[in-house]
């Protein structure tokens, strides 16, 4: 699984309807077709669907039936007394966390560090950044259940985030202004992120 797959699939878990086009079953209806197409497009570099099905088979003793992954999830759901959507998210997160953290690489945390460095450098160098990107990184940090940023990084991130929101991110962007205190914190955060594994 590539870093791109890891990041994308994490996003897919929380917003499947964006990709399946479904507004039923909380957007999860159609995940099997989407994942089949995704795996085909990955040309063997991402076998997430296959891993998920095998994991369900081993853990719950229910192999994938001819009707596909969604049907397997529904069968597991009956056995586990959870909705099939809950099973899908929980078991999928376990796979992504294993892919990221099992070998001590903490790949997802590295992905977040790279994105943050990119955003923070924009703030310092260009005095501008894309609001949607900052919010997307914040969401990624909050949603990830595996090894995340270190405590000092998290504290700085949420402090900067709070200040940006208090000062009005949109206003900062439109006026291209960053106060000196916030600029110092951003520079400190860049130094911290740069010395930690990327």
Short mmCIF file of C-alpha atoms in Angstrom, two decimals:
data_model
loop_
_atom_site.label_atom_id
_atom_site.label_comp_id
_atom_site.label_asym_id
_atom_site.label_seq_id
_atom_site.Cartn_x
_atom_site.Cartn_y
_atom_site.Cartn_z
CA UNK A 1 0.00 0.00 0.00
CA UNK A 2 1.38 3.38 -1.01
CA UNK A 3 1.26 6.50 1.18
CA UNK A 4 -1.33 7.89 -1.23
CA UNK A 5 -3.57 4.84 -0.63
CA UNK A 6 -3.18 5.13 3.12
CA UNK A 7 -4.21 8.78 3.17
CA UNK A 8 -6.97 8.41 0.58
CA UNK A 9 -8.55 5.33 2.17
CA UNK A 10 -8.62 7.03 5.57
CA UNK A 11 -10.55 9.89 3.97
CA UNK A 12 -12.78 7.41 2.14
CA UNK A 13 -13.80 5.75 5.44
CA UNK A 14 -15.33 8.92 6.82
CA UNK A 15 -16.79 10.30 3.58
CA UNK A 16 -17.64 7.35 1.35
CA UNK A 17 -20.63 9.04 -0.30
CA UNK A 18 -18.25 11.48 -2.03
CA UNK A 19 -16.84 8.52 -3.94
CA UNK A 20 -19.72 6.06 -4.16
CA UNK A 21 -22.29 8.70 -5.09
CA UNK A 22 -24.63 7.05 -2.58
CA UNK A 23 -26.75 8.86 -0.03
CA UNK A 24 -28.16 5.65 1.44
CA UNK A 25 -26.56 3.63 4.24
CA UNK A 26 -24.64 6.80 5.21
CA UNK A 27 -22.93 6.75 1.82
CA UNK A 28 -21.48 3.27 2.35
CA UNK A 29 -23.76 1.55 -0.18
CA UNK A 30 -21.61 0.83 -3.21
CA UNK A 31 -18.27 0.63 -1.38
CA UNK A 32 -17.54 -2.79 -2.84
CA UNK A 33 -17.83 -1.62 -6.45
CA UNK A 34 -15.74 1.44 -5.67
CA UNK A 35 -13.01 -0.61 -3.96
CA UNK A 36 -12.91 -3.13 -6.81
CA UNK A 37 -12.36 -0.26 -9.26
CA UNK A 38 -9.81 1.36 -6.94
CA UNK A 39 -7.79 -1.86 -6.67
CA UNK A 40 -7.86 -2.32 -10.43
CA UNK A 41 -6.62 1.24 -10.89
CA UNK A 42 -3.83 0.63 -8.35
CA UNK A 43 -2.56 -2.22 -10.56
CA UNK A 44 -1.58 -4.45 -7.65
CA UNK A 45 -0.04 -1.74 -5.46
CA UNK A 46 -3.06 -1.56 -3.16
CA UNK A 47 -4.98 -4.67 -2.11
CA UNK A 48 -7.08 -3.06 0.60
CA UNK A 49 -10.36 -4.76 -0.37
CA UNK A 50 -8.69 -8.15 -0.46
CA UNK A 51 -6.99 -7.55 2.91
CA UNK A 52 -10.29 -6.48 4.45
CA UNK A 53 -12.14 -9.53 3.17
CA UNK A 54 -9.40 -11.88 4.38
CA UNK A 55 -9.34 -10.20 7.78
CA UNK A 56 -13.11 -10.60 8.12
CA UNK A 57 -12.84 -14.24 7.09
CA UNK A 58 -10.14 -15.01 9.66
CA UNK A 59 -11.63 -12.98 12.51
CA UNK A 60 -15.29 -13.94 12.10
CA UNK A 61 -15.09 -17.18 10.12
CA UNK A 62 -17.14 -15.73 7.26
CA UNK A 63 -15.45 -15.78 3.84
CA UNK A 64 -16.54 -13.42 1.09
CA UNK A 65 -19.67 -14.77 -0.61
CA UNK A 66 -20.30 -14.50 -4.35
CA UNK A 67 -22.31 -11.29 -3.73
CA UNK A 68 -19.15 -9.49 -2.58
CA UNK A 69 -17.71 -7.50 0.29
CA UNK A 70 -20.89 -5.67 1.32
CA UNK A 71 -22.69 -8.98 1.73
CA UNK A 72 -19.75 -10.34 3.75
CA UNK A 73 -19.93 -7.26 5.99
CA UNK A 74 -23.68 -7.79 6.47
CA UNK A 75 -23.12 -11.42 7.45
CA UNK A 76 -20.38 -10.39 9.90
CA UNK A 77 -22.70 -7.69 11.22
CA UNK A 78 -25.24 -10.30 12.29
CA UNK A 79 -22.56 -12.25 14.11
CA UNK A 80 -20.88 -9.24 15.76
CA UNK A 81 -24.11 -7.42 16.66
CA UNK A 82 -22.92 -4.16 15.02
CA UNK A 83 -24.04 -2.42 11.84
CA UNK A 84 -22.17 -3.44 8.74
CA UNK A 85 -20.99 0.14 8.34
CA UNK A 86 -19.46 0.10 11.85
CA UNK A 87 -17.72 -3.18 11.05
CA UNK A 88 -16.40 -1.74 7.78
CA UNK A 89 -14.94 1.36 9.46
CA UNK A 90 -13.47 -0.46 12.47
CA UNK A 91 -11.86 -3.29 10.49
CA UNK A 92 -10.65 -0.91 7.77
CA UNK A 93 -9.03 1.39 10.33
CA UNK A 94 -7.25 -1.62 11.84
CA UNK A 95 -5.75 -2.43 8.41
CA UNK A 96 -4.66 1.17 7.81
CA UNK A 97 -3.11 1.47 11.27
CA UNK A 98 -1.24 -1.80 10.71
CA UNK A 99 0.01 -0.58 7.32
CA UNK A 100 1.15 2.70 8.86
CA UNK A 101 2.57 1.71 12.22
CA UNK A 102 3.37 -2.01 12.38
CA UNK A 103 7.00 -1.73 11.29
CA UNK A 104 7.59 1.37 13.39
CA UNK A 105 7.49 3.63 10.33
CA UNK A 106 4.44 5.62 11.49
CA UNK A 107 3.75 6.49 7.88
CA UNK A 108 0.50 8.36 8.50
CA UNK A 109 2.16 10.69 11.02
CA UNK A 110 4.88 11.34 8.41
CA UNK A 111 2.21 12.17 5.81
CA UNK A 112 0.64 14.67 8.22
CA UNK A 113 4.04 16.22 9.00
CA UNK A 114 4.75 16.72 5.30
CA UNK A 115 1.35 18.35 4.74
CA UNK A 116 1.77 20.60 7.76
CA UNK A 117 5.22 21.70 6.66
CA UNK A 118 3.81 22.57 3.26
CA UNK A 119 0.96 24.61 4.79
CA UNK A 120 3.14 26.32 7.41
CA UNK A 121 5.79 27.32 4.89
CA UNK A 122 3.05 28.90 2.79
CA UNK A 123 1.94 30.91 5.80
CA UNK A 124 5.48 32.18 6.45
CA UNK A 125 6.79 32.57 2.92
CA UNK A 126 3.71 33.59 1.01
CA UNK A 127 1.61 34.94 3.89
CA UNK A 128 -1.27 33.00 2.44
CA UNK A 129 -2.60 29.48 2.39
CA UNK A 130 -5.64 27.49 1.40
CA UNK A 131 -8.15 27.47 4.23
CA UNK A 132 -9.59 24.16 3.11
CA UNK A 133 -6.18 22.50 3.33
CA UNK A 134 -5.66 23.62 6.93
CA UNK A 135 -9.07 22.26 7.93
CA UNK A 136 -8.38 19.02 6.05
CA UNK A 137 -5.13 18.47 7.96
CA UNK A 138 -6.89 19.23 11.26
CA UNK A 139 -9.55 16.65 10.42
CA UNK A 140 -6.89 14.08 9.52
CA UNK A 141 -5.13 14.56 12.84
CA UNK A 142 -8.37 14.20 14.82
CA UNK A 143 -9.68 11.18 12.91
CA UNK A 144 -6.49 9.09 12.88
CA UNK A 145 -6.51 6.40 15.62
CA UNK A 146 -2.97 5.13 15.07
CA UNK A 147 0.39 6.67 15.99
CA UNK A 148 -0.04 10.39 15.55
CA UNK A 149 2.12 13.49 15.92
CA UNK A 150 4.11 13.71 19.14
CA UNK A 151 2.55 15.59 22.05
CA UNK A 152 4.56 18.80 21.56
CA UNK A 153 3.59 18.88 17.87
CA UNK A 154 -0.08 18.34 18.71
CA UNK A 155 -0.04 21.14 21.31
CA UNK A 156 1.52 23.58 18.85
CA UNK A 157 -0.82 22.53 16.07
CA UNK A 158 -3.98 23.05 18.11
CA UNK A 159 -2.68 26.30 19.56
CA UNK A 160 -1.95 27.67 16.07
CA UNK A 161 -5.27 26.34 14.84
CA UNK A 162 -7.10 28.08 17.71
CA UNK A 163 -5.33 31.37 17.00
CA UNK A 164 -6.06 31.15 13.29
CA UNK A 165 -9.74 30.60 14.03
CA UNK A 166 -9.89 33.39 16.65
CA UNK A 167 -8.24 35.84 14.27
CA UNK A 168 -10.38 34.59 11.42
CA UNK A 169 -8.61 32.39 8.90
CA UNK A 170 -10.50 34.00 6.04
CA UNK A 171 -9.48 37.49 7.25
CA UNK A 172 -5.82 36.47 7.57
CA UNK A 173 -5.94 35.08 4.03
CA UNK A 174 -7.71 38.09 2.51
CA UNK A 175 -5.51 40.66 4.27
CA UNK A 176 -2.28 38.62 4.03
CA UNK A 177 -1.53 39.48 7.66
CA UNK A 178 -0.07 37.29 10.37
CA UNK A 179 0.70 38.80 13.78
CA UNK A 180 4.23 38.42 15.18
CA UNK A 181 3.27 36.05 18.00
CA UNK A 182 1.56 33.66 15.61
CA UNK A 183 4.46 33.95 13.17
CA UNK A 184 6.90 32.95 15.96
CA UNK A 185 4.76 29.93 16.83
CA UNK A 186 4.56 28.89 13.19
CA UNK A 187 8.37 29.12 12.84
CA UNK A 188 8.82 27.08 16.04
CA UNK A 189 6.41 24.46 14.69
CA UNK A 190 8.26 24.30 11.37
CA UNK A 191 11.55 23.67 13.24
CA UNK A 192 9.95 20.95 15.34
CA UNK A 193 8.35 19.22 12.36
CA UNK A 194 11.59 19.44 10.37
CA UNK A 195 13.64 17.66 13.04
CA UNK A 196 11.10 14.86 13.53
CA UNK A 197 10.88 11.94 11.08
CA UNK A 198 9.30 12.81 7.74
#
